[in-house]
Amino acid sequence: MRIMVLGSGAREHALAWKLAQGRSVERVYAGPGNAGTAEVSENLPVVDPMRFDTVKEACREKGIDCVLVGPEAPLAAGVVDALRAEGIPAIGPDRSAARLEASKAFSKTFLVRHGIPTAEAATFTDEAGFRAHLAANRGRRLVVKKSGLAAGKGVLVSDNPAELSSFGAAILREDAVLVEECLEGWEVSVFGLSDGITHLSLPPCTDFKRARDGDQGPNTGGMGSICPVPPADAPFMARVETEIVCPVYEALSREGLAYPGVLYFGLMATASGPKVLEFNVRFGDPETQVLLPMIDADLGAIVGAMANGGLSVLASARAGRPWAGPGGALGVVIASRGYPEKSEKGVPVEPIAVTRSGEAMVFHASTSRDSGGRIVTGGGRCFTVVGIGDDLAEAGRRAYAAVPGVRFDGCWCRRDIGARFTGPVEKGRS
Ligand code: AMP
Ligand code: GLY
């Protein structure tokens, strides 16, 4: 099988890396990929994920059998519909099912309609109604969200009415706004894989969304990630499967929204049980970078089964067995100066000094090579350094030991990824 991974982030680097290891894949392409994917697959720099003609052309030219779509924007814009119309199998939802992620108003009504546990919410398209709702709920901690895609930056959790009001008013100029009750608890992400009929859940993981240590500062796309999540033990995960994952897949089938692809359940474990915060219709970034090293399986075979409706065979072969792999993986994102408020790109990266020992790995995001062959950054979240160990604490030590091996002007990272579960990491570059 010839697979193209669509996108250029660290998630796509991790996907290309994992696919390239399996026996069922003849060739892996990355469209357009980055300087990291070039080391494990063949980059197709002419591919622009938002220009479907370039994607289709690359598929024809390279005889690609299946496209695995990384980012949300092309899914929301209908890349899967465009590929299927040409007879090219694609892993991901069509435009209609992509609304589970691209419209929080849509996903909230879907959840409520099917009685799936989620935060109570009201949706507004006009400022008067929104402000009246805030006034009626003065004193409560609330969550204001942009309905559409916002790269992880469309949510404000606050008890300050003025702050909530101006955040929501800015969104209302271009989109609908959701106001939700603020759920208390701990967060966990579960990734479901489906061929449109059967589903299979991956081990629990979580990302760390805030920009600064101690979960302070603005929300980002994710500054780090861990897999597994210690409190998400087997009884908890069984409850997630029964109360959330299975009912959601059943509801998707009933509504004709089931698709071959990935569904990410962003959950809050509250005192009254797990509740859905959000859906993504794709792999998460930086969750994928820790999830894939934890899975002892041929990703190409899984992708093939998702594309061909053969996941039940794979699922029954695995039945009851956990995904055997290392004990823990911990990812630290290295970002450019000023992220998330601004982003510097084109900054030269010193030669990366992380040996491929199996203890740590570096996944690139949007890097490229300049005319002199040097790696230069692509801005925002530039790399994910992943440590792997017998447990999360060892994974964390190995990740942070490897972080100084990735250097460029203005680079920074959080120093406390996973520390809540592993204890503090040693002081170092901040
Ligand atoms: P979302 O994009 O909906 O996942 O929101 C991003 C982040 O905002 C989540 O990962 C949570 O940390 C936080 N968040 C979103 N909705 C809620 C909620 N109803 N209660 C508490 N925190 C929330
Ligand atoms: N880390 C969350 C996301 O991929 O959107």
Coordinates of N, CA, C and O in Angstrom, one line a residue, residues 3 10 14 16 56-57 59 66 87 104-105 120 156-157 193 212 218 270 283 293 329 376 394 401 403 423 427:
I3 N 0.8 5.1 1.0 CA 0.0 6.0 1.8 C 0.6 7.4 1.7 O 1.8 7.6 1.8
A10 N 4.3 18.2 13.4 CA 4.9 17.1 14.2 C 4.1 15.9 14.2 O 4.5 14.8 14.3
A14 N 5.2 12.2 13.1 CA 5.0 10.9 13.9 C 4.3 9.9 13.1 O 4.6 8.7 13.1
A16 N 4.1 9.5 9.8 CA 5.0 9.0 8.7 C 6.0 8.1 9.3 O 6.3 7.0 8.7
K56 N -4.9 15.7 -5.3 CA -5.4 14.6 -6.3 C -4.3 14.3 -7.3 O -4.1 13.2 -7.7
E57 N -3.7 15.4 -7.8 CA -2.6 15.2 -8.8 C -1.5 14.3 -8.3 O -1.0 13.4 -8.9
C59 N -1.7 12.1 -5.9 CA -2.2 10.8 -5.8 C -2.1 10.0 -7.1 O -1.7 8.9 -7.2
C66 N -4.1 5.5 -0.6 CA -4.9 5.9 0.6 C -4.2 7.2 1.1 O -3.0 7.3 1.2
G87 N -12.3 8.5 -6.5 CA -12.1 7.1 -6.2 C -10.8 6.8 -5.4 O -10.3 5.7 -5.3
K104 N -18.8 23.8 16.9 CA -19.1 23.3 18.3 C -20.6 23.4 18.6 O -21.1 22.7 19.4
A105 N -21.3 24.3 17.8 CA -22.7 24.4 18.0 C -23.3 23.1 17.5 O -24.2 22.6 18.1
E120 N -23.3 21.8 30.1 CA -24.5 22.5 29.7 C -24.1 23.7 28.9 O -23.1 24.4 29.3
L156 N -12.2 30.7 26.2 CA -11.8 31.4 27.4 C -12.6 30.9 28.6 O -13.8 30.8 28.6
V157 N -11.9 30.5 29.7 CA -12.5 30.0 30.9 C -12.2 31.2 31.9 O -11.1 31.5 32.2
L193 N -10.6 4.8 16.6 CA -10.4 4.5 15.2 C -11.6 3.8 14.7 O -12.1 2.9 15.4
R212 N 2.1 28.5 29.7 CA 3.1 28.7 30.7 C 3.0 27.6 31.8 O 2.0 26.9 31.9
P218 N -2.1 31.9 28.1 CA -3.2 31.6 27.1 C -3.2 30.2 26.7 O -2.2 29.4 26.8
T270 N -15.3 14.4 35.6 CA -15.9 15.2 36.7 C -16.3 14.3 37.8 O -16.2 13.0 37.7
F283 N -6.3 12.9 14.3 CA -5.4 12.8 15.4 C -5.0 14.1 16.0 O -5.0 15.1 15.3
P293 N 4.3 6.1 19.7 CA 5.4 5.2 20.2 C 4.9 4.2 21.3 O 5.5 3.2 21.5
A329 N 5.1 7.6 27.5 CA 5.8 8.5 26.6 C 5.4 9.9 27.0 O 4.2 10.1 27.4
V376 N 15.6 25.1 9.0 CA 15.0 26.4 9.5 C 13.6 26.1 10.1 O 12.9 25.2 9.6
E394 N 10.2 8.3 34.0 CA 11.4 8.0 33.2 C 11.3 8.7 31.8 O 12.3 9.3 31.3
A401 N 16.0 15.6 29.2 CA 17.4 15.4 28.9 C 17.7 15.7 27.4 O 18.8 16.2 27.1
V403 N 15.8 17.7 25.4 CA 15.4 19.0 25.0 C 16.6 20.0 24.6 O 16.5 20.6 23.6
G423 N 6.1 14.3 39.3 CA 7.0 15.1 40.2 C 7.8 16.1 39.3 O 7.8 15.9 38.1
K427 N 15.5 21.9 37.0 CA 15.5 23.2 36.3 C 16.4 23.3 35.1 O 17.4 22.5 35.1

